[in-house]
Coordinates of C-alpha atoms in Angstrom, one line a residue:
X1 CA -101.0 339.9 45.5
X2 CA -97.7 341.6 44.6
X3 CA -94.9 338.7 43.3
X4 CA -91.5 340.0 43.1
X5 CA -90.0 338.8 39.9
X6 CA -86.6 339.3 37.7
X7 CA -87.0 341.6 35.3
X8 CA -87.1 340.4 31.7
X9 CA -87.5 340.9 28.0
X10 CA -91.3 342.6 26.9
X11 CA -93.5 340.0 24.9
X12 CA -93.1 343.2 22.4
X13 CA -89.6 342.7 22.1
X14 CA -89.6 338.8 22.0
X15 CA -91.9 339.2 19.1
X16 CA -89.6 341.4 17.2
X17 CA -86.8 339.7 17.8
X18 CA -88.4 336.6 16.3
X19 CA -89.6 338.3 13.4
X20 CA -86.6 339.7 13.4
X21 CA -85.1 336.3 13.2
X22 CA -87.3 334.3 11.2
X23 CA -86.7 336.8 8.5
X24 CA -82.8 336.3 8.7
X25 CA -83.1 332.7 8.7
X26 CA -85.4 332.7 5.6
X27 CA -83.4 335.2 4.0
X28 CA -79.7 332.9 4.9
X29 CA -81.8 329.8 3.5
X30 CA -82.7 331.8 0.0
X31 CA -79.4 332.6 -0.4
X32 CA -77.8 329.4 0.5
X33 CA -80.6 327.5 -1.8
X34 CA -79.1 329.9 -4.9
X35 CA -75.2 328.9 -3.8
X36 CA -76.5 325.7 -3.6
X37 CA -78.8 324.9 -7.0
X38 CA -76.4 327.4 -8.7
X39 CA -73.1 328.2 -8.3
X40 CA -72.2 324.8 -7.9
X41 CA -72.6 324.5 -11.3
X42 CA -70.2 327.1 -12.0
X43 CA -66.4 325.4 -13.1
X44 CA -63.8 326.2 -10.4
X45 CA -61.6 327.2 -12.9
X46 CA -62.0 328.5 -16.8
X47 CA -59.5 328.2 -19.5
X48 CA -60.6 330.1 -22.3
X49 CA -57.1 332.4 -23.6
X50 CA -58.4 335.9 -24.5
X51 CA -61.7 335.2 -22.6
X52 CA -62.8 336.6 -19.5
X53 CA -65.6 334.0 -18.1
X54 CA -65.9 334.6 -14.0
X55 CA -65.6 331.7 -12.7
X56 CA -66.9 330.0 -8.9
X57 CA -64.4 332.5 -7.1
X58 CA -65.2 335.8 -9.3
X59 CA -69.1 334.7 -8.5
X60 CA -68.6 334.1 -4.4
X61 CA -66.4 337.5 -4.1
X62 CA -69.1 339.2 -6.1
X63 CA -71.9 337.1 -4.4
X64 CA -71.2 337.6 -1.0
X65 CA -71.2 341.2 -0.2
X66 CA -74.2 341.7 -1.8
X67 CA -76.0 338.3 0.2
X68 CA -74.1 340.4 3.2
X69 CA -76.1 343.7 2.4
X70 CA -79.4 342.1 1.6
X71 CA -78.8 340.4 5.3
X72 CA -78.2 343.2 7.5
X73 CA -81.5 344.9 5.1
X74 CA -83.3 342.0 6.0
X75 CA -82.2 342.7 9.7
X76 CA -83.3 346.1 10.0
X77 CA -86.6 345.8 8.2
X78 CA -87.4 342.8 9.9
X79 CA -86.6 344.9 13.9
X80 CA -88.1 347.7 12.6
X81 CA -90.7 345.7 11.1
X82 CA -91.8 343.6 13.4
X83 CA -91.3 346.3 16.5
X84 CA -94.6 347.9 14.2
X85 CA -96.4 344.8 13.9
X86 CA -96.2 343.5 17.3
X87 CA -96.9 346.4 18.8
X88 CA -100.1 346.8 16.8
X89 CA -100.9 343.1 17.8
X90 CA -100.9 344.0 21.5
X91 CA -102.3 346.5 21.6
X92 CA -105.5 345.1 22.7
X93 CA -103.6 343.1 25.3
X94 CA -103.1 346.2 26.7
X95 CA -106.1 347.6 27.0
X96 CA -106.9 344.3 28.9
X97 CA -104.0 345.1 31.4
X98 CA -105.2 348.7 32.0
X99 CA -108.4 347.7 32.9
X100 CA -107.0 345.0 34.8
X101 CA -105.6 346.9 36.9
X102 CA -108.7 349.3 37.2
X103 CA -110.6 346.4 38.4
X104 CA -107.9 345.3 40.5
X105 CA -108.5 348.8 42.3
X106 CA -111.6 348.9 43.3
X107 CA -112.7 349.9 39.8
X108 CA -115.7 347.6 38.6
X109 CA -117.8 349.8 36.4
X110 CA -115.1 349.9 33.3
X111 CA -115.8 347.2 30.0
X112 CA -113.2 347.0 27.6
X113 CA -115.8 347.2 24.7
X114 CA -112.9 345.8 22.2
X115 CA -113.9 347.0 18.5
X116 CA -112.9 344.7 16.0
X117 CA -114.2 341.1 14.5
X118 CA -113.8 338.0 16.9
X119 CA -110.5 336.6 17.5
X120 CA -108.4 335.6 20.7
X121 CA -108.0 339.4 22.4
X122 CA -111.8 340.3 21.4
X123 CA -113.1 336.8 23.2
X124 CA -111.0 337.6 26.0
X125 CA -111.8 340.9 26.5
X126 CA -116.0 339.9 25.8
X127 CA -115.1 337.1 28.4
X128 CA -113.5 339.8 31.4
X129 CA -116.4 342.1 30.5
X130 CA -118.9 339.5 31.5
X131 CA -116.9 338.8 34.3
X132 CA -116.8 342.7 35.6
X133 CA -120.0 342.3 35.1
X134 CA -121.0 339.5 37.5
X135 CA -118.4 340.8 39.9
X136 CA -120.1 344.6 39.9
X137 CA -123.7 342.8 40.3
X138 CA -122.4 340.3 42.9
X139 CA -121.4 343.1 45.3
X140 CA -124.2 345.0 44.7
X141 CA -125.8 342.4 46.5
X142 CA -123.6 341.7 49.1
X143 CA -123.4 345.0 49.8
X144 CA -127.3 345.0 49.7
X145 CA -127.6 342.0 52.0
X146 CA -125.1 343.5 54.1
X147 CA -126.8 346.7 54.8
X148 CA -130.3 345.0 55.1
X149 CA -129.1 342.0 57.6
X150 CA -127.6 344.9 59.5
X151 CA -131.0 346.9 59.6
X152 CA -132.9 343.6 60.9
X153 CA -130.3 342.7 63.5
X154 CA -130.2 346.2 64.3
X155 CA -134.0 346.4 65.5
X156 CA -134.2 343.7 67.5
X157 CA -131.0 344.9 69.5
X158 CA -133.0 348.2 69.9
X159 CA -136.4 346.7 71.3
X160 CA -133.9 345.2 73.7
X161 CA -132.0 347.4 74.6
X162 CA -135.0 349.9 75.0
X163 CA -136.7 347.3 76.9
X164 CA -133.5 347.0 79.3
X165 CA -133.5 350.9 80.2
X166 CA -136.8 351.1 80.8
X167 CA -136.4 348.3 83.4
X168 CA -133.5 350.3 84.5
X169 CA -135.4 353.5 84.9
X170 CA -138.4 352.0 86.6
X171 CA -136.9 349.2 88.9
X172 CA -140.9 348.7 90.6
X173 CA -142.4 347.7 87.3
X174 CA -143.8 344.1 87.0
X175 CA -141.0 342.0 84.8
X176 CA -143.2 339.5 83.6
X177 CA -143.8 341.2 80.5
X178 CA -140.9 342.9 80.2
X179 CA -139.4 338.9 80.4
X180 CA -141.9 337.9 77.6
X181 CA -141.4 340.5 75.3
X182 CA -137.0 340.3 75.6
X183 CA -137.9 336.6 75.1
X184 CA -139.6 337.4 71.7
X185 CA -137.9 339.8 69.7
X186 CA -134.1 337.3 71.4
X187 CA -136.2 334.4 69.8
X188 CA -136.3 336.6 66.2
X189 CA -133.1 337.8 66.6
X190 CA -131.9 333.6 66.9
X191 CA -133.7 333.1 64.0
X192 CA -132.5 335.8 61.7
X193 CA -128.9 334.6 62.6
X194 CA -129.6 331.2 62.1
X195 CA -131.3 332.1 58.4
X196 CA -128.0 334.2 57.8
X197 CA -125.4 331.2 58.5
X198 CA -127.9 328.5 56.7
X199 CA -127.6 331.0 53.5
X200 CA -123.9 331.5 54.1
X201 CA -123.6 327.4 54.3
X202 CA -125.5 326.9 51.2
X203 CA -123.8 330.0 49.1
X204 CA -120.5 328.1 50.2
X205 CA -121.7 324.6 49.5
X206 CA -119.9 323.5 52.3
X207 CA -122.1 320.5 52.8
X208 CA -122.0 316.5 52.5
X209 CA -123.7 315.5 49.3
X210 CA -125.7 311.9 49.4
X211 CA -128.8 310.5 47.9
X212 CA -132.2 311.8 49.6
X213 CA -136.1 311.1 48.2
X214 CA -137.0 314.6 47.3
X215 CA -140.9 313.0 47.9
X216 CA -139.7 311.7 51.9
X217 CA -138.8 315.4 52.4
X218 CA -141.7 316.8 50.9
X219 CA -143.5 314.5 53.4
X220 CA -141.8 315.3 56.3
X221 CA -141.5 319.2 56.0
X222 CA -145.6 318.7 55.6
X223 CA -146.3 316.8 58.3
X224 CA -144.8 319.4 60.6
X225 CA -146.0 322.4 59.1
X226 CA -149.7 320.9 59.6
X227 CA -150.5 321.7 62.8
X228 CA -149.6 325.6 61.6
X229 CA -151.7 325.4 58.3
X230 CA -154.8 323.7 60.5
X231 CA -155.0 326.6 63.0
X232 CA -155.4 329.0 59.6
X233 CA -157.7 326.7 58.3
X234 CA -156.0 326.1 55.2
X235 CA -155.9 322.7 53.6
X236 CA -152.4 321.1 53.0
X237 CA -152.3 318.0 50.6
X238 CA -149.0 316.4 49.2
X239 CA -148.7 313.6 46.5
X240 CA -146.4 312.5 44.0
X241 CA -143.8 310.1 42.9
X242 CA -140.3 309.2 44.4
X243 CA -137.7 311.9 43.5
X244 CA -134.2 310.4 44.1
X245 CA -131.7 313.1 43.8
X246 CA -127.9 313.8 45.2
X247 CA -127.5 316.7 47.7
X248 CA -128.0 317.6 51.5
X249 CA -130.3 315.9 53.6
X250 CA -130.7 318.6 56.3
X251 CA -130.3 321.8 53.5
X252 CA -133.0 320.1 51.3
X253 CA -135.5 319.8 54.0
X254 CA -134.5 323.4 55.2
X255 CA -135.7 324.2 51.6
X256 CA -139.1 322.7 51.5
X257 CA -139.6 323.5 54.9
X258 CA -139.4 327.2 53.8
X259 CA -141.5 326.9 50.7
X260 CA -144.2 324.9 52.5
X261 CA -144.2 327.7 54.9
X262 CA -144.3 330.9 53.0
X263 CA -146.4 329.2 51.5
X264 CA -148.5 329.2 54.9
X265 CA -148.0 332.3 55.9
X266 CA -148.2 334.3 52.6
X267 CA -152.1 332.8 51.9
X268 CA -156.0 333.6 52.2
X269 CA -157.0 334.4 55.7
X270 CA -159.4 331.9 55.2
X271 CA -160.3 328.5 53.8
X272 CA -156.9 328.1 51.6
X273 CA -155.0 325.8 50.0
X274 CA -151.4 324.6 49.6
X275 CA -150.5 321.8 47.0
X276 CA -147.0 320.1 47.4
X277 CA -145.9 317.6 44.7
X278 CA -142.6 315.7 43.5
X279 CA -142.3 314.3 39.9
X280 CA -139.7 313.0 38.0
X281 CA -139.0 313.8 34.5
X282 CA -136.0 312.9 32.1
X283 CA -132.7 314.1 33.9
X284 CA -134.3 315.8 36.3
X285 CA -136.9 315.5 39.7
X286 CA -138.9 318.6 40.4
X287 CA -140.6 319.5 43.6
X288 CA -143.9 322.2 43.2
X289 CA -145.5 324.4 45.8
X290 CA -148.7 325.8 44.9
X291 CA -150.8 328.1 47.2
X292 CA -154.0 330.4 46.9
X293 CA -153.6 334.0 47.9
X294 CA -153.6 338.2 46.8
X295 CA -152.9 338.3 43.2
X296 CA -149.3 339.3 43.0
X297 CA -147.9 341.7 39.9
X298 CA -145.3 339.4 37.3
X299 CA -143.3 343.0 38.0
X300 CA -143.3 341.3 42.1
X301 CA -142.2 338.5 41.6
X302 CA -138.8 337.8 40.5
X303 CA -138.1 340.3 44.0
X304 CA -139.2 337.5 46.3
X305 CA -136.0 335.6 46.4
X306 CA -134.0 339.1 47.2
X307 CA -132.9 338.7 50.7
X308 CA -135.6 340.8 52.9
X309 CA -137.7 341.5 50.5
X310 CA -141.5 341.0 51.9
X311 CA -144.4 341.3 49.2
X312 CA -146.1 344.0 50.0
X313 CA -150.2 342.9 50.9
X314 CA -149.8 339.6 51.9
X315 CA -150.2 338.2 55.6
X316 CA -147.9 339.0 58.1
X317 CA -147.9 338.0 61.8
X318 CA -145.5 336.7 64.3
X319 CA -144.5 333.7 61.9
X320 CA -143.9 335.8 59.1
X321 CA -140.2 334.9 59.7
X322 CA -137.3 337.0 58.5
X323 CA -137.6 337.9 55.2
X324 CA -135.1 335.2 54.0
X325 CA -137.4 331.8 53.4
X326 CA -136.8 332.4 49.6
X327 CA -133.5 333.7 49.6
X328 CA -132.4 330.9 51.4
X329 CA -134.3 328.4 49.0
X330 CA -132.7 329.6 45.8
X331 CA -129.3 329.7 47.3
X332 CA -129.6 325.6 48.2
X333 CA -131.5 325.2 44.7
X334 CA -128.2 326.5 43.2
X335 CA -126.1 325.0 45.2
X336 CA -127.8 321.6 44.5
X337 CA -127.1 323.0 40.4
X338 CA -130.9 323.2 40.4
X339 CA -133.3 325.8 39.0
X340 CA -136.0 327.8 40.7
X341 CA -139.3 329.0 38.8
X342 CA -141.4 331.5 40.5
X343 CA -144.7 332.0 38.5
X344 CA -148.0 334.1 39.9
X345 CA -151.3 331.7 39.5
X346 CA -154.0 333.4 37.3
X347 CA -156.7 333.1 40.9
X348 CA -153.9 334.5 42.9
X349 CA -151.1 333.2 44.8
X350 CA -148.1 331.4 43.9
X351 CA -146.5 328.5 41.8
X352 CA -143.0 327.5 43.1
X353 CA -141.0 325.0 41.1
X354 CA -137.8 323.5 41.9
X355 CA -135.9 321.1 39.6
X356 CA -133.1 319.5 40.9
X357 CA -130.9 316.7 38.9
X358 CA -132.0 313.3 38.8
X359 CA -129.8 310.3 40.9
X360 CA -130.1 306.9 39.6
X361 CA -132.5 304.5 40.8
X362 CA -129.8 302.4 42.8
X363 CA -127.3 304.0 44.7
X364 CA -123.4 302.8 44.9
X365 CA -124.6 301.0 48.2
X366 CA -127.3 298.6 46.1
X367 CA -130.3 299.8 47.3
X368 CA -133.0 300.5 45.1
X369 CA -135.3 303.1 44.9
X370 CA -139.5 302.0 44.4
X371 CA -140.3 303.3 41.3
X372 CA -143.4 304.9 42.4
X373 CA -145.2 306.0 45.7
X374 CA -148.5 306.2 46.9
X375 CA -150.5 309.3 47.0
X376 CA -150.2 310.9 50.4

């Protein structure tokens, strides 16, 4: 944004100007300090016949042209002086300002690099490199997410629209599939819209913050993601002790919900297991995910939480959802200032851990949180 202000002096020329004048007004107190502690000392008048002795008035009319020169010396060196000095002081300040206005061009690959030991430029260049930085890698992945969200919403809209014109060109042809198959890929193209405005919720944090048992939510996302795990056969337990944290109700259950169920769908085709826990520790309540499944590279892993991004060998059928059930979980993790742990289990499968920051046992209502639960 472009501010339209009065023009005015340069830092560069304030700076020399008060060198400039901190010079003449140590130089004027140095000469006043020797009229002062000396030449008052000196007799106003001398009577000594045949005897020249100057006295106070010979001394101030020989005294103050020369404290006149050594002022207007003092003057110029200290303009011409400190014009140098300042200018060599900023000139990291403007390297700052040139690629300032780089980055305020579109320009985010730049860094300042300053050269030198530490001081105030060099930690504020370091800090607007870091910055750069996060802003280049930020819209990487916006620019990433945007290109990929437009590719998924894009295929749907196709099967549609393909679907329509052959309708269209064959008016006799029985509907009833052509009905169930629009219904499917509308249904996916619901959900991937709904995934996309939960993530933009939580990146925003534009959510009502109170206190929620991590372990009640843990519970509930279970309980209806059984019937899903029994028709795959895989076992789903879920213990632990009460987790009372501060954060969204609905966005923290969204976020189990989707770990329990990648967890679900990303598993053995047969006889596996999924392990959901809460714990508290000091400062912090954690809420773990285990499942069986494909051994997964470490080199895999940290790609799971990148919008769209499937692993590649792993189940995938018609609730393999839309490629953003981790995306969206780290994005509430950190907007709940939580942290997210992905770890690959030695048998195969993963280990999720989420730690999110402890509440206090009583809220500011009263109640009181049990200080343990049973085993469910």
């Amino acid at each position: 944004m472009n501010v339209d202000r009065a023009p005015g002096l340069s830092v560069r020329l304030k700076l020399t100007l008060s060198y400039a004048g901190f010079l003449m007004l140590a130089g004027a107190l140095l000469l006043a300090a020797v009229w002062v502690f000396l030449l008052r000392y000196v007799p106003e008048v001398i009577h000594t016949p045949g005897l020249f002795i100057p006295n106070q008035s010979d001394l101030l009319r020989a005294f103050a042209p020369a404290a006149t020169a050594v002022l207007v010396f003092l003057l110029m060196f200290g303009l011409l002086g400190g014009w140098l000095l300042a200018g060599s002081m900023l000139a990291p300040l403007t390297r700052i300002t040139n690629a300032t206005r780089r980055a305020a061009d579109g320009s985010l690959s730049h860094r300042i690099e300053l050269e030198g030991r530490r001081d105030e430029f060099r930690e504020l260049a370091d800090a607007f490199d870091t910055m750069l930085t996060r802003l280049e890698a930020h819209i990487a992945e916006q620019q990433r997410f945007a290109a990929n969200a437009s590719h998924e919403l894009r295929t749907p809209l196709a099967i549609s629209r393909t679907l329509l014109d052959v309708a269209r060109n064959d008016p006799k042809r029985d509907t009833g599939e052509l009905v169930e198959r629009l219904h499917a890929v509308n249904a996916r193209a619901i959900d991937l819209t709904e995934a996309l405005l939960m993530l933009s919720r939580a990146d925003q944090r534009s959510f009502t913050r109170g206190y929620v048992d991590l372990s009640l939510v843990a519970e509930e996302a279970t309980e209806t993601l059984l019937p899903l795990a029994e028709r795959r056969g895989i076992s789903l337990e879920a213990s632990g002790d009460i987790t009372p944290t501060i954060g969204s109700q609905a966005l923290l259950l969204q976020m189990t919900t989707n770990l329990v169920h990648n967890a679900i769908v990303h598993n053995l085709p047969a006889q596996g297991a999924i392990w959901v826990s809460t714990s508290v520790h000091p400062g912090s309540v954690m809420l773990t995910v285990e499942n069986t499944g494909k051994k997964l590279s470490p080199q895999l892993v940290p790609t799971l939480t990148e919008p769209f991004q499937r692993g590649t060998q792993r189940v995938r059928d018609d609730h393999a959802g839309v490629g953003l059930g981790l995306a969206i979980v780290k994005s509430i993790t950190q907007a709940h200032d939580g942290t997210l742990t992905i770890t690959p289990r030695p048998d195969g499968g993963l280990r999720i851990t989420v730690a999110l920051p402890a509440a206090p046992l009583t809220d500011p209502a009263g109640y009181s949180w049990p200080r343990s639960s049973p085993t469910r």
